[in-house]
Short mmCIF file of C-alpha atoms and ligand atoms in Angstrom, two decimals:
data_model
loop_
_atom_site.label_atom_id
_atom_site.label_comp_id
_atom_site.label_asym_id
_atom_site.label_seq_id
_atom_site.Cartn_x
_atom_site.Cartn_y
_atom_site.Cartn_z
CA MET Q 1 0.00 0.00 0.00
CA PRO Q 2 1.41 3.43 -0.89
CA PRO Q 3 1.60 5.86 2.07
CA GLU Q 4 -1.43 8.07 2.66
CA PRO Q 5 -1.01 11.50 1.09
CA ALA Q 6 -0.66 14.50 3.37
CA HIS Q 7 -3.93 16.35 3.78
CA ASP Q 8 -4.91 19.84 4.88
CA LEU Q 9 -1.47 20.92 6.06
CA PRO Q 10 -0.28 24.53 5.72
CA ALA Q 11 1.21 25.61 2.39
CA ALA Q 12 4.88 25.59 3.47
CA GLU Q 13 4.68 22.06 4.93
CA SER Q 14 2.77 20.78 1.90
CA LEU Q 15 5.39 22.25 -0.43
CA ALA Q 16 8.19 20.64 1.61
CA ILE Q 17 6.43 17.25 1.43
CA TRP Q 18 6.05 17.59 -2.34
CA LEU Q 19 9.71 18.54 -2.80
CA GLU Q 20 10.77 15.56 -0.67
CA ALA Q 21 8.51 13.19 -2.67
CA CYS Q 22 10.10 14.49 -5.87
CA ARG Q 23 13.58 13.93 -4.46
CA ALA Q 24 12.66 10.42 -3.32
CA ALA Q 25 11.30 9.61 -6.81
CA GLY Q 26 14.56 10.72 -8.42
CA CYS Q 27 13.26 13.86 -10.13
CA PRO Q 28 16.16 15.99 -11.38
CA GLU Q 29 16.79 18.73 -8.81
CA ARG Q 30 17.87 21.27 -11.41
CA THR Q 31 17.56 21.71 -15.13
CA PRO Q 32 20.90 21.25 -16.93
CA ALA Q 33 23.05 24.21 -17.94
CA GLU Q 34 23.24 25.65 -21.44
CA VAL Q 35 25.15 28.49 -23.06
CA VAL Q 36 23.09 31.35 -24.49
CA PRO Q 37 24.08 34.61 -26.19
CA LEU Q 38 23.67 37.71 -24.04
CA ASN Q 39 20.74 39.01 -26.08
CA ARG Q 40 18.72 35.93 -25.12
CA ALA Q 41 19.83 35.71 -21.50
CA VAL Q 42 17.50 38.17 -19.73
CA GLY Q 43 15.04 36.30 -17.53
CA ARG Q 44 17.27 33.22 -17.43
CA VAL Q 45 19.12 32.13 -14.27
CA THR Q 46 22.91 31.88 -14.09
CA ALA Q 47 24.11 28.29 -13.62
CA GLU Q 48 27.59 29.35 -12.44
CA PRO Q 49 29.25 32.50 -11.10
CA VAL Q 50 30.27 34.95 -13.83
CA LEU Q 51 33.80 36.33 -13.42
CA ALA Q 52 34.92 39.49 -15.20
CA ARG Q 53 37.23 38.62 -18.12
CA ARG Q 54 38.41 42.21 -18.43
CA SER Q 55 38.30 45.32 -16.32
CA SER Q 56 35.77 48.01 -17.09
CA PRO Q 57 36.82 50.63 -17.85
CA ALA Q 58 39.83 48.86 -19.28
CA TYR Q 59 41.97 52.01 -19.05
CA ASP Q 60 42.02 55.24 -17.00
CA ALA Q 61 39.40 57.34 -18.75
CA ALA Q 62 38.34 60.97 -18.71
CA ALA Q 63 35.06 61.26 -16.79
CA MET Q 64 34.21 64.72 -18.17
CA ASP Q 65 34.79 66.79 -21.29
CA GLY Q 66 37.66 69.22 -20.60
CA ILE Q 67 41.46 69.16 -20.35
CA ALA Q 68 43.75 66.51 -18.94
CA VAL Q 69 46.25 68.17 -16.63
CA HIS Q 70 48.98 67.47 -14.11
CA ALA Q 71 47.04 68.14 -10.91
CA ALA Q 72 50.06 69.63 -9.19
CA GLN Q 73 50.13 72.42 -11.80
CA ALA Q 74 46.37 72.96 -11.98
CA THR Q 75 45.86 75.39 -9.14
CA ALA Q 76 42.98 77.89 -9.32
CA GLY Q 77 43.92 80.72 -11.72
CA ALA Q 78 46.94 78.84 -13.16
CA VAL Q 79 47.61 79.38 -16.86
CA LEU Q 80 48.70 76.05 -18.34
CA THR Q 81 50.65 75.28 -21.48
CA ASP Q 82 50.94 71.55 -20.73
CA PHE Q 83 47.49 70.03 -21.12
CA VAL Q 84 45.53 67.81 -23.54
CA VAL Q 85 41.95 68.43 -24.60
CA VAL Q 86 39.87 65.32 -23.81
CA ASP Q 87 36.27 64.23 -24.15
CA THR Q 88 34.30 62.00 -21.77
CA GLY Q 89 35.43 58.39 -22.10
CA ASP Q 90 38.78 59.14 -23.81
CA PRO Q 91 41.81 57.29 -22.47
CA MET Q 92 43.79 59.61 -20.19
CA PRO Q 93 46.97 60.70 -21.95
CA THR Q 94 50.02 59.14 -20.30
CA GLY Q 95 51.34 61.11 -17.36
CA TYR Q 96 48.26 63.29 -16.84
CA ASP Q 97 46.35 62.60 -13.61
CA ALA Q 98 43.29 64.86 -13.54
CA VAL Q 99 40.70 66.51 -15.75
CA VAL Q 100 39.45 70.07 -15.44
CA MET Q 101 35.90 70.39 -16.80
CA ARG Q 102 35.42 72.48 -19.93
CA GLU Q 103 33.21 74.86 -17.94
CA ASP Q 104 36.17 75.69 -15.63
CA VAL Q 105 38.65 76.40 -18.43
CA THR Q 106 39.23 79.61 -20.41
CA PHE Q 107 41.31 79.13 -23.53
CA VAL Q 108 43.57 82.04 -24.38
CA ASP Q 109 45.52 81.42 -27.59
CA ASP Q 110 47.16 78.02 -26.99
CA LYS Q 111 47.03 78.31 -23.21
CA ALA Q 112 44.33 77.24 -20.75
CA GLU Q 113 43.40 79.21 -17.65
CA VAL Q 114 42.10 76.97 -14.89
CA GLY Q 115 39.09 78.34 -13.01
CA LYS Q 116 38.93 75.61 -10.37
CA ALA Q 117 41.87 73.69 -8.84
CA ALA Q 118 42.14 69.95 -9.63
CA GLU Q 119 43.47 67.29 -7.28
CA PRO Q 120 44.97 63.97 -8.52
CA GLY Q 121 42.29 61.65 -9.89
CA LYS Q 122 39.70 64.43 -10.29
CA HIS Q 123 37.22 63.57 -13.07
CA VAL Q 124 39.16 60.42 -13.97
CA ARG Q 125 37.52 56.96 -14.05
CA PRO Q 126 40.32 54.62 -12.99
CA VAL Q 127 40.81 51.17 -14.57
CA GLY Q 128 38.28 48.76 -13.05
CA GLU Q 129 36.11 51.47 -11.46
CA ASP Q 130 33.10 49.42 -12.57
CA VAL Q 131 34.49 45.90 -12.36
CA ARG Q 132 38.01 44.42 -12.11
CA GLU Q 133 39.28 41.51 -14.17
CA GLY Q 134 38.84 38.26 -12.19
CA GLU Q 135 36.21 39.72 -9.84
CA THR Q 136 32.89 37.87 -9.41
CA LEU Q 137 30.46 39.97 -11.38
CA LEU Q 138 27.29 37.83 -11.02
CA PRO Q 139 26.61 34.97 -8.61
CA ALA Q 140 25.14 31.60 -9.62
CA GLY Q 141 21.35 31.45 -9.24
CA LEU Q 142 20.72 35.04 -10.35
CA ARG Q 143 17.72 35.76 -12.56
CA LEU Q 144 19.26 38.03 -15.17
CA GLN Q 145 18.04 41.57 -15.66
CA PRO Q 146 18.91 43.89 -18.57
CA TRP Q 147 21.75 45.61 -16.68
CA ASP Q 148 23.25 42.25 -15.68
CA VAL Q 149 23.81 41.23 -19.31
CA ALA Q 150 25.13 44.69 -20.19
CA ALA Q 151 27.65 44.45 -17.32
CA ALA Q 152 28.62 40.96 -18.50
CA ALA Q 153 29.24 42.33 -22.00
CA ALA Q 154 31.36 45.16 -20.60
CA ALA Q 155 33.32 42.56 -18.64
CA GLY Q 156 34.22 40.63 -21.80
CA HIS Q 157 31.43 38.02 -22.14
CA GLU Q 158 29.45 37.24 -25.27
CA ASN Q 159 27.51 34.27 -23.83
CA LEU Q 160 26.42 33.15 -20.38
CA THR Q 161 25.87 29.72 -18.88
CA VAL Q 162 22.31 29.53 -17.60
CA HIS Q 163 19.88 26.85 -16.48
CA GLN Q 164 17.78 25.44 -19.28
CA ALA Q 165 14.28 26.88 -19.21
CA PRO Q 166 12.13 24.33 -17.35
CA ARG Q 167 9.73 22.56 -19.74
CA VAL Q 168 6.23 22.87 -18.34
CA ALA Q 169 3.46 20.71 -19.80
CA ILE Q 170 -0.09 21.88 -19.21
CA VAL Q 171 -2.87 19.30 -19.39
CA PRO Q 172 -6.43 20.64 -19.49
CA THR Q 173 -9.01 18.03 -18.49
CA GLY Q 174 -12.78 17.83 -18.31
CA ASP Q 175 -15.65 16.73 -20.55
CA GLU Q 176 -17.00 20.30 -20.56
CA ILE Q 177 -13.73 22.04 -21.50
CA ARG Q 178 -13.42 23.44 -25.04
CA PRO Q 179 -10.44 24.98 -26.82
CA LEU Q 180 -10.31 28.77 -27.00
CA GLY Q 181 -12.21 30.01 -30.06
CA SER Q 182 -14.80 27.19 -29.94
CA ARG Q 183 -18.48 27.79 -30.54
CA LEU Q 184 -19.99 26.99 -27.12
CA GLU Q 185 -23.08 24.94 -26.24
CA PRO Q 186 -24.77 25.30 -22.83
CA GLY Q 187 -22.47 23.71 -20.22
CA ASP Q 188 -19.31 24.18 -22.26
CA ILE Q 189 -16.40 26.03 -20.64
CA LEU Q 190 -13.50 27.63 -22.47
CA ASP Q 191 -10.02 26.43 -21.53
CA THR Q 192 -8.95 29.73 -20.04
CA ASN Q 193 -6.81 28.07 -17.36
CA SER Q 194 -4.27 26.67 -19.83
CA LEU Q 195 -3.76 30.11 -21.31
CA MET Q 196 -3.29 31.63 -17.86
CA LEU Q 197 -1.05 28.92 -16.41
CA ALA Q 198 1.16 28.88 -19.50
CA ALA Q 199 1.57 32.65 -19.24
CA GLN Q 200 2.38 32.38 -15.53
CA ALA Q 201 5.05 29.76 -16.28
CA GLU Q 202 6.47 31.76 -19.18
CA GLU Q 203 6.71 34.82 -16.95
CA LEU Q 204 9.07 32.77 -14.77
CA GLY Q 205 11.22 31.79 -17.75
CA CYS Q 206 9.70 28.40 -18.64
CA ARG Q 207 8.98 26.85 -22.05
CA THR Q 208 5.41 25.63 -22.12
CA ARG Q 209 3.37 23.15 -24.08
CA ILE Q 210 -0.41 22.89 -23.81
CA LEU Q 211 -1.64 19.36 -24.51
CA ASP Q 212 -5.01 18.45 -25.99
CA ILE Q 213 -7.98 18.56 -23.64
CA VAL Q 214 -8.46 15.17 -21.98
CA PRO Q 215 -11.95 13.81 -21.16
CA ASP Q 216 -12.75 12.71 -17.60
CA GLU Q 217 -11.82 9.06 -18.29
CA PRO Q 218 -9.14 7.54 -16.04
CA PRO Q 219 -7.31 5.55 -18.77
CA GLN Q 220 -7.06 8.62 -21.01
CA LEU Q 221 -6.11 10.83 -18.09
CA LEU Q 222 -3.35 8.40 -17.07
CA ALA Q 223 -2.02 8.19 -20.63
CA ALA Q 224 -1.97 12.00 -20.89
CA MET Q 225 -0.26 12.30 -17.52
CA ARG Q 226 2.47 9.85 -18.57
CA ASP Q 227 2.92 11.53 -21.95
CA ALA Q 228 3.19 14.97 -20.35
CA ALA Q 229 5.59 13.74 -17.67
CA ALA Q 230 7.88 11.98 -20.14
CA THR Q 231 8.71 15.21 -21.95
CA SER Q 232 8.68 17.89 -19.26
CA ASP Q 233 10.22 19.09 -16.01
CA LEU Q 234 6.85 19.93 -14.45
CA VAL Q 235 3.28 18.93 -15.28
CA LEU Q 236 0.36 21.23 -14.51
CA PHE Q 237 -2.71 18.97 -14.66
CA ILE Q 238 -5.88 21.04 -14.54
CA ALA Q 239 -9.09 20.20 -12.63
CA GLY Q 240 -10.52 16.92 -11.37
CA SER Q 241 -8.98 17.60 -7.97
CA SER Q 242 -12.12 17.47 -5.87
CA LYS Q 243 -14.90 15.00 -5.12
CA GLY Q 244 -17.08 15.08 -8.24
CA ARG Q 245 -17.90 12.11 -10.46
CA GLY Q 246 -15.29 13.17 -13.01
CA ASP Q 247 -12.58 14.03 -10.48
CA HIS Q 248 -9.74 11.54 -10.94
CA THR Q 249 -6.53 13.60 -10.69
CA ALA Q 250 -5.36 12.24 -7.31
CA ASP Q 251 -5.89 8.60 -8.39
CA VAL Q 252 -4.19 9.23 -11.72
CA VAL Q 253 -1.14 10.76 -10.02
CA ALA Q 254 -0.99 7.81 -7.63
CA ALA Q 255 -1.13 5.41 -10.60
CA ALA Q 256 1.54 7.32 -12.54
CA GLY Q 257 3.94 7.65 -9.63
CA ALA Q 258 3.28 8.93 -6.13
CA LEU Q 259 0.59 11.09 -4.57
CA ALA Q 260 2.27 13.24 -1.90
CA VAL Q 261 -0.43 15.77 -0.98
CA HIS Q 262 -4.14 15.93 -1.63
CA GLY Q 263 -5.71 19.02 -0.11
CA VAL Q 264 -3.97 21.90 1.62
CA ALA Q 265 -5.03 24.36 4.29
CA VAL Q 266 -5.22 27.23 1.83
CA ARG Q 267 -8.23 28.76 0.09
CA PRO Q 268 -8.65 29.19 -2.84
CA GLY Q 269 -6.79 26.09 -3.89
CA HIS Q 270 -7.92 23.79 -1.11
CA PRO Q 271 -8.18 20.50 -3.11
CA VAL Q 272 -4.80 20.86 -4.87
CA VAL Q 273 -2.98 17.64 -5.77
CA LEU Q 274 0.82 17.44 -5.46
CA GLY Q 275 2.76 14.40 -6.56
CA VAL Q 276 5.13 12.80 -9.03
CA ALA Q 277 4.57 11.01 -12.34
CA GLY Q 278 7.59 8.91 -13.21
CA ARG Q 279 10.39 11.34 -12.43
CA THR Q 280 8.44 14.53 -13.05
CA PRO Q 281 6.69 16.67 -10.45
CA VAL Q 282 2.94 17.10 -11.01
CA LEU Q 283 0.74 19.86 -9.70
CA GLY Q 284 -2.96 19.05 -9.99
CA ALA Q 285 -4.43 22.56 -10.06
CA PRO Q 286 -8.08 22.86 -9.00
CA GLY Q 287 -10.29 23.82 -11.93
CA TYR Q 288 -11.68 27.07 -10.54
CA PRO Q 289 -9.58 29.75 -12.21
CA VAL Q 290 -8.58 31.68 -9.08
CA SER Q 291 -7.60 28.40 -7.41
CA ALA Q 292 -5.54 27.44 -10.47
CA ALA Q 293 -3.76 30.81 -10.53
CA LEU Q 294 -3.02 30.87 -6.81
CA THR Q 295 -1.88 27.26 -6.54
CA PHE Q 296 0.57 28.10 -9.31
CA GLU Q 297 1.83 31.01 -7.20
CA VAL Q 298 2.03 28.97 -3.99
CA PHE Q 299 3.42 25.67 -5.34
CA ALA Q 300 4.50 25.81 -8.98
CA ALA Q 301 6.50 29.05 -8.70
CA PRO Q 302 8.76 27.70 -5.91
CA MET Q 303 9.17 24.39 -7.78
CA ILE Q 304 10.18 26.21 -10.98
CA ALA Q 305 12.56 28.43 -9.02
CA ALA Q 306 14.11 25.36 -7.36
CA LEU Q 307 14.66 23.79 -10.81
CA MET Q 308 16.70 26.88 -11.70
CA ASN Q 309 18.46 27.09 -8.30
CA THR Q 310 16.95 30.45 -7.52
CA ALA Q 311 14.16 31.97 -5.43
CA PRO Q 312 10.71 32.80 -6.80
CA PRO Q 313 10.30 36.51 -7.55
CA ARG Q 314 9.30 38.30 -4.34
CA ARG Q 315 6.06 40.22 -4.32
CA ALA Q 316 6.40 43.75 -2.94
CA VAL Q 317 4.41 44.27 0.26
CA VAL Q 318 2.65 47.46 1.33
CA GLU Q 319 0.65 48.18 4.45
CA ALA Q 320 -2.97 49.22 4.10
CA ARG Q 321 -5.98 49.90 6.30
CA LEU Q 322 -8.83 47.43 5.82
CA ALA Q 323 -12.05 49.01 4.60
CA THR Q 324 -14.10 46.18 6.13
CA GLY Q 325 -13.38 43.47 8.68
CA LEU Q 326 -12.46 39.93 7.60
CA ASN Q 327 -13.49 36.60 9.08
CA SER Q 328 -10.77 33.99 9.03
CA THR Q 329 -11.51 30.35 8.26
CA GLU Q 330 -11.03 27.83 11.08
CA SER Q 331 -8.94 25.33 9.16
CA SER Q 332 -7.47 27.23 6.17
CA GLU Q 333 -5.31 30.18 5.39
CA ASP Q 334 -7.31 32.55 3.15
CA TRP Q 335 -5.81 34.42 0.21
CA ILE Q 336 -8.09 37.44 -0.06
CA ARG Q 337 -7.97 39.64 -3.13
CA VAL Q 338 -8.13 43.34 -2.32
CA GLN Q 339 -8.38 46.57 -4.25
CA LEU Q 340 -6.24 49.48 -3.03
CA SER Q 341 -7.21 53.12 -2.97
CA SER Q 342 -5.54 56.19 -1.48
CA ASP Q 343 -6.85 58.11 1.51
CA GLY Q 344 -4.42 60.97 2.08
CA ASP Q 345 -1.07 59.33 2.86
CA ASP Q 346 -2.82 56.07 3.71
CA LEU Q 347 -3.70 53.10 1.52
CA VAL Q 348 -7.09 51.48 1.99
CA ALA Q 349 -7.64 47.81 1.10
CA THR Q 350 -11.15 46.85 0.05
CA PRO Q 351 -11.73 43.07 0.05
CA LEU Q 352 -13.19 41.52 -3.11
CA THR Q 353 -15.23 38.33 -3.34
CA ARG Q 354 -13.56 35.16 -2.03
CA ARG Q 355 -15.29 32.97 -4.61
CA ALA Q 356 -12.74 30.95 -6.54
CA GLY Q 357 -14.76 30.91 -9.75
CA VAL Q 358 -14.69 34.71 -10.01
CA LEU Q 359 -11.60 35.30 -12.12
CA THR Q 360 -12.35 39.02 -12.32
CA SER Q 361 -11.58 39.19 -8.58
CA LEU Q 362 -7.96 38.70 -9.67
CA VAL Q 363 -8.35 41.06 -12.62
CA ARG Q 364 -9.61 43.80 -10.30
CA ALA Q 365 -7.24 43.04 -7.43
CA ASP Q 366 -4.18 45.13 -6.67
CA GLY Q 367 -2.95 42.66 -4.08
CA ILE Q 368 -3.57 39.79 -1.70
CA VAL Q 369 -4.08 39.78 2.05
CA VAL Q 370 -3.12 36.44 3.55
CA LEU Q 371 -5.35 35.68 6.50
CA PRO Q 372 -3.94 32.95 8.78
CA ALA Q 373 -6.21 30.06 9.74
CA GLY Q 374 -8.17 30.06 12.96
CA THR Q 375 -7.28 33.56 14.15
CA PRO Q 376 -9.78 36.30 14.95
CA GLY Q 377 -9.95 38.14 11.63
CA PRO Q 378 -8.74 41.75 11.47
CA GLY Q 379 -11.41 44.43 11.91
CA ALA Q 380 -12.29 47.42 9.77
CA GLY Q 381 -9.49 50.01 10.06
CA ASP Q 382 -6.84 47.46 11.11
CA ARG Q 383 -3.54 47.68 9.25
CA VAL Q 384 -2.61 44.59 7.23
CA PRO Q 385 0.23 43.70 4.84
CA VAL Q 386 -0.82 43.47 1.19
CA ARG Q 387 1.24 41.47 -1.33
CA LEU Q 388 1.09 43.44 -4.54
CA LEU Q 389 -0.11 41.72 -7.71
CA ARG Q 390 0.28 44.95 -9.68
CA THR Q 391 3.01 47.51 -9.15
N1 LIG L 401 -18.38 18.22 -2.83
C1 LIG L 401 -17.36 19.05 -2.98
N2 LIG L 401 -17.29 19.81 -4.09
C2 LIG L 401 -16.25 20.64 -4.26
C3 LIG L 401 -15.26 20.76 -3.27
C4 LIG L 401 -15.37 19.93 -2.11
O1 LIG L 401 -14.51 19.97 -1.21
N3 LIG L 401 -16.40 19.10 -2.03
N4 LIG L 401 -14.25 21.62 -3.45
C5 LIG L 401 -14.53 22.80 -4.24
C6 LIG L 401 -13.33 23.53 -4.47
S1 LIG L 401 -12.69 24.31 -3.11
C7 LIG L 401 -12.77 23.65 -5.67
S2 LIG L 401 -11.43 24.71 -5.88
C8 LIG L 401 -13.27 22.95 -6.84
C9 LIG L 401 -12.13 22.20 -7.53
O2 LIG L 401 -12.62 21.65 -8.69
P1 LIG L 401 -11.89 20.50 -9.48
O3 LIG L 401 -10.44 20.68 -9.44
O4 LIG L 401 -12.42 19.19 -9.04
O5 LIG L 401 -12.33 20.85 -10.96
P2 LIG L 401 -13.69 20.61 -11.70
O6 LIG L 401 -14.73 20.21 -10.74
O7 LIG L 401 -13.43 19.76 -12.86
O8 LIG L 401 -13.96 22.10 -12.20
C10 LIG L 401 -14.25 23.16 -11.35
C11 LIG L 401 -14.62 24.38 -12.20
O9 LIG L 401 -13.48 24.79 -12.94
C12 LIG L 401 -13.77 24.85 -14.34
N5 LIG L 401 -12.60 24.50 -15.14
C13 LIG L 401 -12.01 23.29 -15.19
N6 LIG L 401 -10.99 23.32 -16.07
C14 LIG L 401 -10.95 24.55 -16.58
C15 LIG L 401 -10.11 25.17 -17.56
N7 LIG L 401 -9.12 24.49 -18.17
N8 LIG L 401 -10.33 26.48 -17.84
C16 LIG L 401 -11.33 27.15 -17.23
N9 LIG L 401 -12.17 26.61 -16.29
C17 LIG L 401 -11.98 25.32 -15.99
C18 LIG L 401 -14.87 23.82 -14.48
O10 LIG L 401 -15.59 23.95 -15.65
C19 LIG L 401 -15.68 24.05 -13.23
O11 LIG L 401 -16.51 25.16 -13.39
O12 LIG L 401 -14.24 22.01 -6.50
C20 LIG L 401 -15.22 22.46 -5.57
N10 LIG L 401 -16.18 21.42 -5.38
O1 MOO L 402 -10.34 25.95 -2.35
MO1 MOO L 402 -11.41 26.14 -3.60
O2 MOO L 402 -9.98 26.41 -4.33
O3 MOO L 402 -12.18 27.26 -2.56
O4 MOO L 402 -11.93 27.41 -4.42
#
C-alpha cells in the first residue's frame, strides 16, 4: 500500500512534502546548464558565477569633457601650457592625472586658464572602477536583468551559462472544456486556465506546451499524464482535484507515480494535488480559475525556481488599512484579493469576493491579504500587509 497522502497541512509544509517526494522519486533537482548569447539571456538564471574577463573601464578614462592636466600644476587661476583636450570616455593621456571640466577652463591662444583647482584623480575613471578583471560579477542562481547582461558584456562576455528553461506541460481536463475560439453549447467552458497557467510559467522563464484537452476518463487521463511527464520538467494537470464524479486527478497521479499531498489548508486552492509522475513533479491545479492561478503562485512558482536554483520573484508588500473586517476560516489560510485606494497618505484595502470561480476578482485586485487560519480576523481600520499583484 502506498503511504497516505498529506492532507490539509499549511502551504509551506505541503510544499516541503512535495519537494521531498520528488527527491525520493529521483526527479532531477535542477535543469541542466546551457550556453546562451547575451541578447537571449535576460530572464534566465545563471548556472555558475560569472567572473569578469576584463576590467571596465579597461583604461584610466576621462570622466568629463575638458582638459587633462597634471594636478600639481592645476591650481585655481593657473595658466597652463601643458594640457591635452579630452572628451568624456577618452583614455587619459600618459602622465596626466586629472581633468578640469570644460566649464572651468578659459582658452587664451594656446594656453588654458584653470578656473577651479584639480586634485589627482579628479574627473578620472580609474581602470576597473566598474568591475576588475577576475572579480565575481554575477553569482550563480541570479535571474538576469537587462543591466546584468550589459555588465557581462562590458566585462568581456558574449555568452552566459544559464539553467535550461524548465519545460512545463499543461494538461487541461474535463468533458465540458473546449479549446479557446470554440463555438460553445450550454455547459461548455473555455479552456482559459491553460492560457493563464502557460503565461504564468512563461513569466518565470519556462517553455510551455499545452496538450489536448483530456476527457474525464481515467485511462485517457493516465495516458496523458504519462505523456506529459515523459517530456517535461513539471506537469500542470488542470481540474478533477475534488470529489465530483469526473474528479480523478489524485488517483491518476498515484497510478503514474506517487501522490504526496491531496488538499492543503489554503483557500482558494484547497483540493490541490501534489505528486510525481515517473520522475516529473505534477501539480494538480483545481479547476476554478482563481484556485488554479493561486496554486501556481504557492506551489509551482517555488518548484520552478528550485529547478533553476533560484528563489521565486518576491512580491512587494505594502501596508494598508482594511475598509471592512475579515473573518478567518477555522482550518485554512485565506488568500483574499483586495483593491487598493488612497486616503491621504494612507492606503485602503477593500476586500473583493472570495469565490474561486470569479476570475475578475484577480483582474480587479491590486494585491492579496493572507489571513492565517483560525485567528480572529482583522477588523475594519486594522492595518494589514498586502502582497502586490500589480506595481
Ligand atoms: N463536494 C465538494 N465539491 C467541491 C469541493 C469539495 O470539497 N467538495 N471543493 C470545491 C473547491 S474548493 C474547488 S477549488 C473545486 C475544484 O474543482 P476540481 O479541481 O475538481 O475541478 P472541476 O470540478 O473539474 O472544475 C471546477 C470548475 O473549474 C472549471 N474549469 C475546469 N478546467 C478549466 C479550464 N481548463 N479552464 C477554465 N475553467 C476550468 C470547471 O468547468 C468548473 O466550473 O471544486 C469544488 N467542489
Ligand atoms: O479551495 Mo477552492 O480552491 O475554494 O476554491
